[in-house]
mmCIF file of C-alpha atoms and ligand atoms in Angstrom:
data_model
loop_
_atom_site.group_PDB
_atom_site.id
_atom_site.type_symbol
_atom_site.label_atom_id
_atom_site.label_comp_id
_atom_site.label_asym_id
_atom_site.label_seq_id
_atom_site.Cartn_x
_atom_site.Cartn_y
_atom_site.Cartn_z
ATOM 1 C CA UNK A 231 44.306 -36.364 -22.973
ATOM 2 C CA UNK A 232 41.601 -34.645 -21.014
ATOM 3 C CA UNK A 233 37.988 -35.737 -21.209
ATOM 4 C CA UNK A 234 36.822 -32.640 -19.275
ATOM 5 C CA UNK A 235 33.597 -33.574 -17.531
ATOM 6 C CA UNK A 236 33.951 -37.017 -18.938
ATOM 7 C CA UNK A 237 31.625 -38.807 -21.349
ATOM 8 C CA UNK A 238 28.516 -40.160 -19.712
ATOM 9 C CA UNK A 239 26.958 -43.404 -20.849
ATOM 10 C CA UNK A 240 23.606 -41.617 -21.452
ATOM 11 C CA UNK A 241 22.817 -37.929 -21.382
ATOM 12 C CA UNK A 242 19.334 -37.175 -20.080
ATOM 13 C CA UNK A 243 20.197 -33.575 -19.175
ATOM 14 C CA UNK A 244 20.950 -31.946 -22.549
ATOM 15 C CA UNK A 245 17.763 -33.030 -24.411
ATOM 16 C CA UNK A 246 15.602 -31.793 -21.503
ATOM 17 C CA UNK A 247 17.463 -28.484 -21.399
ATOM 18 C CA UNK A 248 16.987 -28.061 -25.148
ATOM 19 C CA UNK A 249 13.268 -28.815 -24.914
ATOM 20 C CA UNK A 250 12.635 -27.177 -21.564
ATOM 21 C CA UNK A 251 10.221 -24.508 -22.773
ATOM 22 C CA UNK A 252 8.072 -26.929 -24.787
ATOM 23 C CA UNK A 253 8.064 -29.511 -21.999
ATOM 24 C CA UNK A 254 7.086 -26.960 -19.347
ATOM 25 C CA UNK A 255 4.325 -25.574 -21.581
ATOM 26 C CA UNK A 256 2.997 -29.099 -22.150
ATOM 27 C CA UNK A 257 3.064 -29.859 -18.435
ATOM 28 C CA UNK A 258 1.382 -26.563 -17.648
ATOM 29 C CA UNK A 259 -1.461 -27.294 -20.057
ATOM 30 C CA UNK A 260 -2.163 -30.586 -18.296
ATOM 31 C CA UNK A 261 -1.976 -29.019 -14.858
ATOM 32 C CA UNK A 262 -4.258 -26.149 -15.891
ATOM 33 C CA UNK A 263 -6.786 -28.506 -17.434
ATOM 34 C CA UNK A 264 -6.578 -30.846 -14.411
ATOM 35 C CA UNK A 265 -7.279 -33.757 -16.787
ATOM 36 C CA UNK A 266 -4.634 -36.008 -15.251
ATOM 37 C CA UNK A 267 -6.055 -39.422 -16.104
ATOM 38 C CA UNK A 268 -7.295 -40.185 -19.597
ATOM 39 C CA UNK A 269 -8.566 -37.376 -21.794
ATOM 40 C CA UNK A 270 -7.718 -35.901 -25.189
ATOM 41 C CA UNK A 271 -3.953 -35.507 -24.692
ATOM 42 C CA UNK A 272 -3.535 -39.186 -23.948
ATOM 43 C CA UNK A 273 -5.726 -40.081 -26.967
ATOM 44 C CA UNK A 274 -3.721 -37.767 -29.193
ATOM 45 C CA UNK A 275 -0.467 -39.373 -28.152
ATOM 46 C CA UNK A 276 -1.901 -42.863 -28.671
ATOM 47 C CA UNK A 277 -3.005 -41.898 -32.174
ATOM 48 C CA UNK A 278 0.376 -40.357 -33.027
ATOM 49 C CA UNK A 279 2.417 -43.270 -31.697
ATOM 50 C CA UNK A 280 0.231 -45.842 -33.481
ATOM 51 C CA UNK A 281 0.845 -43.874 -36.687
ATOM 52 C CA UNK A 282 4.576 -43.738 -36.007
ATOM 53 C CA UNK A 283 4.682 -47.514 -35.635
ATOM 54 C CA UNK A 284 2.399 -48.226 -38.608
ATOM 55 C CA UNK A 285 0.093 -50.027 -36.207
ATOM 56 C CA UNK A 286 -3.714 -49.686 -36.075
ATOM 57 C CA UNK A 287 -3.940 -49.168 -32.333
ATOM 58 C CA UNK A 288 -1.839 -47.906 -29.472
ATOM 59 C CA UNK A 289 -2.858 -48.092 -25.825
ATOM 60 C CA UNK A 290 -0.780 -46.137 -23.363
ATOM 61 C CA UNK A 291 0.137 -47.944 -20.127
ATOM 62 C CA UNK A 292 2.305 -47.264 -17.111
ATOM 63 C CA UNK A 293 5.492 -49.062 -18.228
ATOM 64 C CA UNK A 294 6.994 -51.372 -20.805
ATOM 65 C CA UNK A 295 6.682 -54.227 -18.345
ATOM 66 C CA UNK A 296 2.930 -53.649 -18.068
ATOM 67 C CA UNK A 297 2.674 -53.237 -21.831
ATOM 68 C CA UNK A 298 4.105 -56.733 -22.390
ATOM 69 C CA UNK A 299 2.082 -58.252 -19.555
ATOM 70 C CA UNK A 300 -1.222 -56.686 -20.669
ATOM 71 C CA UNK A 301 -0.595 -57.663 -24.295
ATOM 72 C CA UNK A 302 -0.174 -61.298 -23.268
ATOM 73 C CA UNK A 303 -3.194 -61.264 -20.953
ATOM 74 C CA UNK A 304 -5.430 -59.527 -23.445
ATOM 75 C CA UNK A 305 -4.584 -62.140 -26.079
ATOM 76 C CA UNK A 306 -5.460 -65.121 -23.992
ATOM 77 C CA UNK A 307 -2.122 -66.244 -22.618
ATOM 78 C CA UNK A 308 -3.038 -67.737 -19.249
ATOM 79 C CA UNK A 309 -1.885 -69.708 -16.254
ATOM 80 C CA UNK A 310 0.527 -72.525 -17.053
ATOM 81 C CA UNK A 311 1.119 -71.601 -20.691
ATOM 82 C CA UNK A 312 4.615 -71.450 -22.089
ATOM 83 C CA UNK A 313 5.903 -68.300 -23.813
ATOM 84 C CA UNK A 314 9.102 -68.796 -25.750
ATOM 85 C CA UNK A 315 11.684 -66.043 -25.374
ATOM 86 C CA UNK A 316 15.406 -65.401 -24.826
ATOM 87 C CA UNK A 317 17.580 -65.035 -21.730
ATOM 88 C CA UNK A 318 19.765 -62.144 -22.875
ATOM 89 C CA UNK A 319 17.217 -59.469 -22.235
ATOM 90 C CA UNK A 320 16.138 -57.201 -19.423
ATOM 91 C CA UNK A 321 14.329 -59.024 -16.603
ATOM 92 C CA UNK A 322 11.096 -57.249 -17.504
ATOM 93 C CA UNK A 323 10.552 -59.599 -20.487
ATOM 94 C CA UNK A 324 10.355 -62.557 -18.137
ATOM 95 C CA UNK A 325 8.464 -60.656 -15.458
ATOM 96 C CA UNK A 326 5.726 -59.874 -17.935
ATOM 97 C CA UNK A 327 5.435 -63.542 -18.939
ATOM 98 C CA UNK A 328 5.332 -64.694 -15.305
ATOM 99 C CA UNK A 329 2.865 -61.992 -14.227
ATOM 100 C CA UNK A 330 0.559 -63.116 -17.006
ATOM 101 C CA UNK A 331 0.626 -66.515 -15.321
ATOM 102 C CA UNK A 332 2.772 -68.146 -17.971
ATOM 103 C CA UNK A 333 6.311 -69.604 -17.926
ATOM 104 C CA UNK A 334 9.233 -68.623 -20.061
ATOM 105 C CA UNK A 335 11.080 -71.132 -22.220
ATOM 106 C CA UNK A 336 14.482 -69.807 -23.289
ATOM 107 C CA UNK A 337 15.910 -70.262 -26.765
ATOM 108 C CA UNK A 338 19.585 -69.462 -27.366
ATOM 109 C CA UNK A 339 20.579 -66.475 -29.498
ATOM 110 C CA UNK A 340 22.236 -66.037 -32.846
ATOM 111 C CA UNK A 341 25.897 -65.163 -32.265
ATOM 112 C CA UNK A 342 25.901 -62.404 -34.880
ATOM 113 C CA UNK A 343 22.628 -60.594 -34.211
ATOM 114 C CA UNK A 344 22.328 -61.459 -30.498
ATOM 115 C CA UNK A 345 18.621 -62.050 -31.166
ATOM 116 C CA UNK A 346 16.527 -65.221 -30.922
ATOM 117 C CA UNK A 347 18.072 -68.004 -32.970
ATOM 118 C CA UNK A 348 15.376 -69.195 -35.390
ATOM 119 C CA UNK A 349 17.034 -72.550 -35.856
ATOM 120 C CA UNK A 350 16.932 -73.097 -32.123
ATOM 121 C CA UNK A 351 13.268 -72.052 -32.108
ATOM 122 C CA UNK A 352 12.477 -74.453 -34.935
ATOM 123 C CA UNK A 353 14.341 -77.296 -33.237
ATOM 124 C CA UNK A 354 12.485 -76.743 -29.976
ATOM 125 C CA UNK A 355 9.077 -76.807 -31.676
ATOM 126 C CA UNK A 356 9.903 -79.827 -33.797
ATOM 127 C CA UNK A 357 11.867 -81.907 -31.328
ATOM 128 C CA UNK A 358 10.705 -81.001 -27.849
ATOM 129 C CA UNK A 359 6.987 -80.473 -28.450
ATOM 130 C CA UNK A 360 4.144 -82.699 -29.483
ATOM 131 C CA UNK A 361 2.191 -81.321 -32.406
ATOM 132 C CA UNK A 362 -0.594 -83.785 -32.731
ATOM 133 C CA UNK A 363 -3.653 -81.866 -33.786
ATOM 134 C CA UNK A 364 -3.665 -79.234 -36.463
ATOM 135 C CA UNK A 365 -5.115 -75.950 -35.299
ATOM 136 C CA UNK A 366 -4.032 -76.641 -31.716
ATOM 137 C CA UNK A 367 -1.040 -75.306 -29.831
ATOM 138 C CA UNK A 368 2.023 -77.506 -29.354
ATOM 139 C CA UNK A 369 2.540 -79.238 -26.014
ATOM 140 C CA UNK A 370 5.972 -79.187 -24.442
ATOM 141 C CA UNK A 371 6.665 -82.863 -23.865
ATOM 142 C CA UNK A 372 8.843 -82.541 -20.749
ATOM 143 C CA UNK A 373 6.446 -80.295 -18.797
ATOM 144 C CA UNK A 374 3.103 -81.117 -20.380
ATOM 145 C CA UNK A 375 2.452 -77.364 -20.759
ATOM 146 C CA UNK A 376 0.795 -75.720 -23.726
ATOM 147 C CA UNK A 377 3.098 -73.521 -25.809
ATOM 148 C CA UNK A 378 1.061 -70.415 -26.638
ATOM 149 C CA UNK A 379 3.313 -67.694 -27.834
ATOM 150 C CA UNK A 380 6.744 -66.402 -28.832
ATOM 151 C CA UNK A 381 8.131 -63.188 -27.449
ATOM 152 C CA UNK A 382 11.126 -62.143 -29.576
ATOM 153 C CA UNK A 383 13.125 -59.242 -28.168
ATOM 154 C CA UNK A 384 14.483 -56.651 -30.632
ATOM 155 C CA UNK A 385 17.619 -56.275 -28.597
ATOM 156 C CA UNK A 386 19.658 -53.062 -28.724
ATOM 157 C CA UNK A 387 17.198 -51.866 -31.387
ATOM 158 C CA UNK A 388 17.883 -54.451 -34.049
ATOM 159 C CA UNK A 389 14.787 -56.374 -35.051
ATOM 160 C CA UNK A 390 14.607 -60.164 -34.958
ATOM 161 C CA UNK A 391 14.149 -62.239 -38.086
ATOM 162 C CA UNK A 392 10.429 -61.732 -38.077
ATOM 163 C CA UNK A 393 9.622 -63.520 -41.370
ATOM 164 C CA UNK A 394 11.078 -66.734 -39.992
ATOM 165 C CA UNK A 395 9.487 -66.277 -36.559
ATOM 166 C CA UNK A 396 6.051 -65.403 -37.997
ATOM 167 C CA UNK A 397 6.077 -68.351 -40.399
ATOM 168 C CA UNK A 398 6.961 -70.737 -37.564
ATOM 169 C CA UNK A 399 4.212 -69.157 -35.465
ATOM 170 C CA UNK A 400 1.716 -69.767 -38.277
ATOM 171 C CA UNK A 401 2.890 -73.325 -38.740
ATOM 172 C CA UNK A 402 2.578 -74.103 -35.029
ATOM 173 C CA UNK A 403 -0.418 -71.931 -34.243
ATOM 174 C CA UNK A 404 1.414 -69.594 -31.909
ATOM 175 C CA UNK A 405 0.955 -65.899 -31.204
ATOM 176 C CA UNK A 406 3.879 -63.518 -31.521
ATOM 177 C CA UNK A 407 4.450 -60.616 -29.140
ATOM 178 C CA UNK A 408 7.290 -58.232 -29.962
ATOM 179 C CA UNK A 409 9.295 -56.954 -27.034
ATOM 180 C CA UNK A 410 9.891 -53.621 -28.769
ATOM 181 C CA UNK A 411 10.942 -51.852 -25.585
ATOM 182 C CA UNK A 412 14.296 -50.983 -27.223
ATOM 183 C CA UNK A 413 13.006 -50.681 -30.785
ATOM 184 C CA UNK A 414 11.106 -47.414 -31.294
ATOM 185 C CA UNK A 415 11.308 -46.799 -35.022
ATOM 186 C CA UNK A 416 13.396 -49.850 -35.825
ATOM 187 C CA UNK A 417 12.639 -51.493 -39.163
ATOM 188 C CA UNK A 418 12.662 -54.934 -40.725
ATOM 189 C CA UNK A 419 12.568 -55.814 -44.408
ATOM 190 C CA UNK A 420 9.932 -58.497 -44.771
ATOM 191 C CA UNK A 421 10.542 -60.614 -47.879
ATOM 192 C CA UNK A 422 7.049 -62.106 -47.370
ATOM 193 C CA UNK A 423 5.444 -58.668 -47.591
ATOM 194 C CA UNK A 424 8.152 -57.212 -49.845
ATOM 195 C CA UNK A 425 8.187 -54.128 -47.637
ATOM 196 C CA UNK A 426 9.984 -52.465 -44.729
ATOM 197 C CA UNK A 427 7.963 -52.844 -41.566
ATOM 198 C CA UNK A 428 8.231 -51.096 -38.254
ATOM 199 C CA UNK A 429 8.683 -52.610 -34.843
ATOM 200 C CA UNK A 430 5.292 -52.785 -33.208
ATOM 201 C CA UNK A 431 3.356 -53.497 -36.380
ATOM 202 C CA UNK A 432 4.082 -57.237 -36.616
ATOM 203 C CA UNK A 433 2.582 -60.108 -34.695
ATOM 204 C CA UNK A 434 -0.342 -60.102 -32.298
ATOM 205 C CA UNK A 435 0.791 -57.128 -30.257
ATOM 206 C CA UNK A 436 3.944 -55.371 -29.112
ATOM 207 C CA UNK A 437 5.141 -53.670 -25.940
ATOM 208 C CA UNK A 438 7.111 -50.423 -25.875
ATOM 209 C CA UNK A 439 8.818 -48.777 -22.929
ATOM 210 C CA UNK A 440 9.200 -45.023 -22.515
ATOM 211 C CA UNK A 441 11.587 -45.348 -19.607
ATOM 212 C CA UNK A 442 13.701 -42.174 -19.617
ATOM 213 C CA UNK A 443 16.785 -43.790 -21.174
ATOM 214 C CA UNK A 444 14.936 -45.345 -24.150
ATOM 215 C CA UNK A 445 15.043 -43.747 -27.619
ATOM 216 C CA UNK A 446 11.688 -42.160 -26.790
ATOM 217 C CA UNK A 447 11.692 -41.557 -23.075
ATOM 218 C CA UNK A 448 9.142 -40.042 -20.740
ATOM 219 C CA UNK A 449 10.014 -37.941 -17.696
ATOM 220 C CA UNK A 450 9.134 -40.869 -15.467
ATOM 221 C CA UNK A 451 7.588 -44.287 -16.082
ATOM 222 C CA UNK A 452 5.493 -44.965 -19.213
ATOM 223 C CA UNK A 453 4.827 -47.581 -21.884
ATOM 224 C CA UNK A 454 2.482 -48.596 -24.658
ATOM 225 C CA UNK A 455 0.961 -51.576 -26.414
ATOM 226 C CA UNK A 456 0.604 -51.469 -30.168
ATOM 227 C CA UNK A 457 -1.540 -53.905 -32.096
ATOM 228 C CA UNK A 458 -3.549 -54.321 -35.268
ATOM 229 C CA UNK A 459 -6.159 -56.318 -33.397
ATOM 230 C CA UNK A 460 -9.107 -54.196 -32.321
ATOM 231 C CA UNK A 461 -10.215 -56.667 -29.635
ATOM 232 C CA UNK A 462 -6.771 -56.924 -28.107
ATOM 233 C CA UNK A 463 -6.614 -53.101 -28.000
ATOM 234 C CA UNK A 464 -10.014 -52.984 -26.261
ATOM 235 C CA UNK A 465 -9.022 -55.583 -23.710
ATOM 236 C CA UNK A 466 -5.759 -53.836 -22.938
ATOM 237 C CA UNK A 467 -7.786 -50.625 -22.381
ATOM 238 C CA UNK A 468 -9.885 -52.512 -19.812
ATOM 239 C CA UNK A 469 -7.001 -54.318 -18.165
ATOM 240 C CA UNK A 470 -5.029 -51.077 -17.639
ATOM 241 C CA UNK A 471 -8.074 -49.531 -16.004
ATOM 242 C CA UNK A 472 -9.116 -52.054 -13.322
ATOM 243 C CA UNK A 473 -10.813 -54.266 -15.910
ATOM 244 C CA UNK A 474 -13.544 -51.718 -16.411
ATOM 245 C CA UNK A 475 -15.543 -51.497 -19.575
ATOM 246 C CA UNK A 476 -17.418 -48.588 -18.023
ATOM 247 C CA UNK A 477 -17.005 -46.928 -14.688
ATOM 248 C CA UNK A 478 -17.677 -49.537 -11.963
ATOM 249 C CA UNK A 479 -18.339 -52.259 -14.503
ATOM 250 C CA UNK A 480 -15.438 -54.657 -14.052
ATOM 251 C CA UNK A 481 -15.593 -57.010 -16.986
ATOM 252 C CA UNK A 482 -12.191 -58.672 -16.555
ATOM 253 C CA UNK A 483 -9.599 -58.807 -13.788
ATOM 254 C CA UNK A 484 -7.586 -55.662 -14.172
ATOM 255 C CA UNK A 485 -4.773 -53.529 -12.898
ATOM 256 C CA UNK A 486 -3.982 -49.905 -12.281
ATOM 257 C CA UNK A 487 -1.673 -49.564 -15.258
ATOM 258 C CA UNK A 488 -2.608 -46.414 -17.139
ATOM 259 C CA UNK A 489 -0.367 -43.889 -18.894
ATOM 260 C CA UNK A 490 -1.084 -40.558 -17.243
ATOM 261 C CA UNK A 491 -1.832 -37.413 -19.224
ATOM 262 C CA UNK A 492 1.247 -35.564 -17.937
ATOM 263 C CA UNK A 493 3.607 -38.185 -19.341
ATOM 264 C CA UNK A 494 1.565 -38.394 -22.581
ATOM 265 C CA UNK A 495 1.899 -34.579 -22.985
ATOM 266 C CA UNK A 496 5.664 -34.728 -22.480
ATOM 267 C CA UNK A 497 5.978 -37.669 -24.894
ATOM 268 C CA UNK A 498 4.016 -35.691 -27.497
ATOM 269 C CA UNK A 499 6.697 -32.981 -27.387
ATOM 270 C CA UNK A 500 9.420 -35.530 -28.031
ATOM 271 C CA UNK A 501 7.777 -37.869 -30.561
ATOM 272 C CA UNK A 502 8.243 -35.497 -33.557
ATOM 273 C CA UNK A 503 11.977 -35.500 -32.845
ATOM 274 C CA UNK A 504 12.380 -39.284 -32.665
ATOM 275 C CA UNK A 505 13.148 -39.803 -36.350
ATOM 276 C CA UNK A 506 15.958 -37.210 -36.215
ATOM 277 C CA UNK A 507 17.292 -38.632 -32.977
ATOM 278 C CA UNK A 508 17.345 -42.135 -34.452
ATOM 279 C CA UNK A 509 19.071 -40.835 -37.612
ATOM 280 C CA UNK A 510 21.683 -39.184 -35.427
ATOM 281 C CA UNK A 511 22.260 -42.489 -33.587
ATOM 282 C CA UNK A 512 22.764 -44.214 -36.930
ATOM 283 C CA UNK A 513 25.428 -41.642 -37.880
ATOM 284 C CA UNK A 514 27.148 -42.160 -34.523
ATOM 285 C CA UNK A 515 27.063 -45.925 -34.991
ATOM 286 C CA UNK A 516 28.732 -45.473 -38.411
ATOM 287 C CA UNK A 517 31.350 -43.286 -36.776
ATOM 288 C CA UNK A 518 32.142 -45.906 -34.167
ATOM 289 C CA UNK A 519 32.294 -48.634 -36.868
ATOM 290 C CA UNK A 520 34.765 -46.526 -38.819
ATOM 291 C CA UNK A 521 36.893 -45.563 -35.789
ATOM 292 C CA UNK A 522 37.038 -49.205 -34.628
ATOM 293 C CA UNK A 523 37.592 -50.672 -38.097
ATOM 294 C CA UNK A 524 41.246 -51.564 -37.578
ATOM 295 C CA UNK A 525 40.848 -52.801 -34.000
ATOM 296 C CA UNK A 526 41.223 -56.538 -33.939
ATOM 297 C CA UNK A 527 40.472 -56.888 -30.237
ATOM 298 C CA UNK A 528 36.854 -55.784 -30.441
ATOM 299 C CA UNK A 529 34.102 -56.555 -32.916
ATOM 300 C CA UNK A 530 31.570 -53.893 -33.881
ATOM 301 C CA UNK A 531 27.857 -54.710 -33.988
ATOM 302 C CA UNK A 532 26.638 -56.793 -36.872
ATOM 303 C CA UNK A 533 23.633 -55.356 -38.707
ATOM 304 C CA UNK A 534 21.885 -57.592 -41.168
ATOM 305 C CA UNK A 535 20.785 -56.173 -44.551
ATOM 306 C CA UNK A 536 17.162 -56.695 -43.626
ATOM 307 C CA UNK A 537 17.159 -54.580 -40.494
ATOM 308 C CA UNK A 538 17.533 -50.891 -39.722
ATOM 309 C CA UNK A 539 18.482 -50.615 -36.107
ATOM 310 C CA UNK A 540 17.540 -47.558 -34.060
ATOM 311 C CA UNK A 541 20.850 -48.078 -32.171
ATOM 312 C CA UNK A 542 19.277 -47.873 -28.758
ATOM 313 C CA UNK A 543 22.601 -49.375 -27.675
ATOM 314 C CA UNK A 544 25.943 -49.685 -29.424
ATOM 315 C CA UNK A 545 27.437 -52.950 -28.150
ATOM 316 C CA UNK A 546 30.899 -54.231 -28.995
ATOM 317 C CA UNK A 547 32.295 -57.682 -28.381
ATOM 318 C CA UNK A 548 35.662 -57.768 -26.644
ATOM 319 C CA UNK A 549 37.929 -60.697 -27.550
ATOM 320 C CA UNK A 550 39.328 -60.547 -24.010
ATOM 321 C CA UNK A 551 39.691 -58.234 -21.020
ATOM 322 C CA UNK A 552 36.170 -56.854 -21.025
ATOM 323 C CA UNK A 553 36.042 -56.116 -17.295
ATOM 324 C CA UNK A 554 39.490 -54.540 -17.281
ATOM 325 C CA UNK A 555 38.608 -52.468 -20.323
ATOM 326 C CA UNK A 556 35.455 -51.240 -18.618
ATOM 327 C CA UNK A 557 37.473 -50.263 -15.528
ATOM 328 C CA UNK A 558 40.015 -48.489 -17.735
ATOM 329 C CA UNK A 559 37.241 -46.454 -19.369
ATOM 330 C CA UNK A 560 35.608 -45.725 -16.029
ATOM 331 C CA UNK A 561 38.965 -44.384 -14.789
ATOM 332 C CA UNK A 562 38.944 -42.007 -17.726
ATOM 333 C CA UNK A 563 35.411 -40.852 -16.931
ATOM 334 C CA UNK A 564 33.905 -42.718 -19.851
ATOM 335 C CA UNK A 565 30.573 -44.355 -18.987
ATOM 336 C CA UNK A 566 29.782 -47.810 -20.344
ATOM 337 C CA UNK A 567 27.145 -50.453 -19.641
ATOM 338 C CA UNK A 568 26.611 -54.215 -19.735
ATOM 339 C CA UNK A 569 23.423 -55.370 -21.442
ATOM 340 C CA UNK A 570 23.226 -57.782 -19.760
ATOM 341 C CA UNK A 571 25.950 -59.079 -17.430
ATOM 342 C CA UNK A 572 24.025 -62.145 -16.145
ATOM 343 C CA UNK A 573 21.643 -63.968 -18.491
ATOM 344 C CA UNK A 574 18.195 -64.380 -16.972
ATOM 345 C CA UNK A 575 18.325 -68.176 -16.753
ATOM 346 C CA UNK A 576 21.325 -67.837 -14.410
ATOM 347 C CA UNK A 577 19.686 -65.254 -12.147
ATOM 348 C CA UNK A 578 18.732 -66.468 -8.694
ATOM 349 C CA UNK A 579 15.080 -65.513 -9.211
ATOM 350 C CA UNK A 580 14.765 -67.583 -12.363
ATOM 351 C CA UNK A 581 17.104 -70.442 -11.667
ATOM 352 C CA UNK A 582 14.260 -72.894 -11.005
ATOM 353 C CA UNK A 583 13.109 -73.026 -14.612
ATOM 354 C CA UNK A 584 15.600 -75.806 -15.310
ATOM 355 C CA UNK A 585 18.014 -73.926 -17.531
ATOM 356 C CA UNK A 586 21.322 -74.542 -15.840
ATOM 357 C CA UNK A 587 24.747 -73.250 -16.691
ATOM 358 C CA UNK A 588 25.718 -74.475 -20.160
ATOM 359 C CA UNK A 589 22.158 -74.709 -21.432
ATOM 360 C CA UNK A 590 22.374 -71.529 -23.501
ATOM 361 C CA UNK A 591 26.032 -71.476 -24.595
ATOM 362 C CA UNK A 592 25.923 -68.484 -26.984
ATOM 363 C CA UNK A 593 23.994 -66.343 -24.501
ATOM 364 C CA UNK A 594 26.413 -67.282 -21.717
ATOM 365 C CA UNK A 595 29.550 -66.655 -23.755
ATOM 366 C CA UNK A 596 28.427 -63.269 -24.999
ATOM 367 C CA UNK A 597 27.468 -62.070 -21.533
ATOM 368 C CA UNK A 598 31.135 -61.995 -20.599
ATOM 369 C CA UNK A 599 32.291 -60.194 -23.744
ATOM 370 C CA UNK A 600 29.740 -57.452 -24.435
ATOM 371 C CA UNK A 601 30.312 -53.806 -23.679
ATOM 372 C CA UNK A 602 27.909 -50.960 -24.434
ATOM 373 C CA UNK A 603 29.627 -47.705 -25.412
ATOM 374 C CA UNK A 604 28.159 -44.246 -24.921
ATOM 375 C CA UNK A 605 25.281 -43.755 -27.419
ATOM 376 C CA UNK A 606 22.762 -40.918 -27.507
ATOM 377 C CA UNK A 607 21.842 -38.273 -30.069
ATOM 378 C CA UNK A 608 23.756 -35.512 -28.326
ATOM 379 C CA UNK A 609 27.060 -37.476 -28.352
ATOM 380 C CA UNK A 610 29.760 -35.703 -30.342
ATOM 381 C CA UNK A 611 32.202 -37.268 -32.794
ATOM 382 C CA UNK A 612 35.154 -35.910 -30.799
ATOM 383 C CA UNK A 613 33.784 -37.723 -27.772
ATOM 384 C CA UNK A 614 33.605 -40.921 -29.802
ATOM 385 C CA UNK A 615 37.189 -40.417 -30.819
ATOM 386 C CA UNK A 616 38.148 -40.120 -27.157
ATOM 387 C CA UNK A 617 36.297 -43.336 -26.326
ATOM 388 C CA UNK A 618 38.063 -45.231 -29.122
ATOM 389 C CA UNK A 619 41.453 -43.691 -28.181
ATOM 390 C CA UNK A 620 41.015 -44.855 -24.597
ATOM 391 C CA UNK A 621 40.025 -48.296 -25.823
ATOM 392 C CA UNK A 622 43.071 -48.527 -28.127
ATOM 393 C CA UNK A 623 45.302 -47.352 -25.290
ATOM 394 C CA UNK A 624 44.008 -50.138 -23.112
ATOM 395 C CA UNK A 625 44.573 -52.879 -25.660
ATOM 396 C CA UNK A 626 48.021 -51.531 -26.597
ATOM 397 C CA UNK A 627 49.045 -52.355 -23.025
ATOM 398 C CA UNK A 628 47.431 -55.788 -23.113
ATOM 399 C CA UNK A 629 49.078 -57.824 -25.858
ATOM 400 C CA UNK A 630 46.918 -60.585 -27.289
ATOM 401 C CA UNK A 631 49.546 -63.245 -26.643
ATOM 402 C CA UNK A 632 49.222 -62.977 -22.847
ATOM 403 C CA UNK A 633 45.539 -63.808 -23.202
ATOM 404 C CA UNK A 634 45.652 -66.405 -25.912
ATOM 405 C CA UNK A 635 43.379 -69.323 -25.355
HETATM 406 C C1 PLP B 180 13.178 -51.372 -20.786
HETATM 407 C C2 PLP B 180 12.802 -52.722 -21.176
HETATM 408 C C3 PLP B 180 11.623 -53.340 -20.704
HETATM 409 C C4 PLP B 180 10.762 -52.780 -19.625
HETATM 410 O O1 PLP B 180 10.356 -51.506 -19.729
HETATM 411 P P1 PLP B 180 9.942 -50.656 -18.446
HETATM 412 O O2 PLP B 180 9.303 -49.443 -19.006
HETATM 413 O O3 PLP B 180 11.197 -50.347 -17.702
HETATM 414 O O4 PLP B 180 8.998 -51.463 -17.648
HETATM 415 C C5 PLP B 180 11.312 -54.580 -21.215
HETATM 416 N N1 PLP B 180 12.079 -55.221 -22.105
HETATM 417 C C6 PLP B 180 13.224 -54.677 -22.580
HETATM 418 C C7 PLP B 180 14.008 -55.417 -23.583
HETATM 419 C C8 PLP B 180 13.622 -53.411 -22.104
HETATM 420 O O5 PLP B 180 14.756 -52.887 -22.546
#
């Protein structure tokens, strides 16, 4: 079996070759106009992305991390507040919470969806918080801190159980911020609304990343906040621009966190293709599911009836031998990833939040079993067959019995 050049984990070269003429023309128009910061191209992109997400407003910022941080700050999350989130996510989720002055509180994940476990969320709010006054935020008994918000992460592109999270948020007077950095175009069927809803249109505000490897990627760093709240949108506009309401009128403490016109122009070239790219990923996910159907050593991703994932990542669960399998695939020039190998509560930087080993058992167990297979719109079925063949070859040499228990 020859894999030729091999199968990369992501392919950022092909889409940019295919779109080279359009991308260069878009870049040229920005350079010729010399409107590098702000201007009509940025506004057009913001309008188009808001529309894409079914959100009222979109504010372009410099990264997904800033998007989440500015969304929190613009909504009144402040120093000492608690924001509830999960530990199996990229570090940026927690960075945004900390940089807004707040503290993360981790809830374990659901073993099937890998997303925030709503029973765990409910138990935390009922059992570990004081909810004395109606209309006020809960107080975390152990720390005395005010619980202000929930930041569910739509991990790998599958949306969290938003009906349950939003009802709990209403009951406990909390704000909800979607970490939609992996969820461009993902959908959720809301029984409450009796409608499919898009990531970025639910809750107080959402943060998107346009890091190059995301489903919609810039040619550099970029992100966006979406919201249906006009005031939040206005405050994010100020915060991204040094807190200015007008030039040299600094109304709030701000940052340099704008989305530049060049990236906006490049994103505008790609946005019209996003639906097709996501559809292609869905087909590829179905291919993998089918090719892996008879494999008992790995489980394919679970997708609930009420979500439509954008398959940012295709993540399998290995019953055993994950690291050896990954090495085996690497030896055959097949790129894979781990999202994420060390849960955030066990990272050195975040170990002082009091979540020791064993505190989030599902998160911790899955971290050692997950493996992300190659997934991008340009991936070919024959390449998927090669990936699955190499996987089967590995497990054929590793009988289950030697690893039992
Ligand atoms: C990519 C990502 C971010 C951060 O986005 P950047 O644009 O890299 O700052 C945040 N959260 C999640 C879940 C992500 O995948």
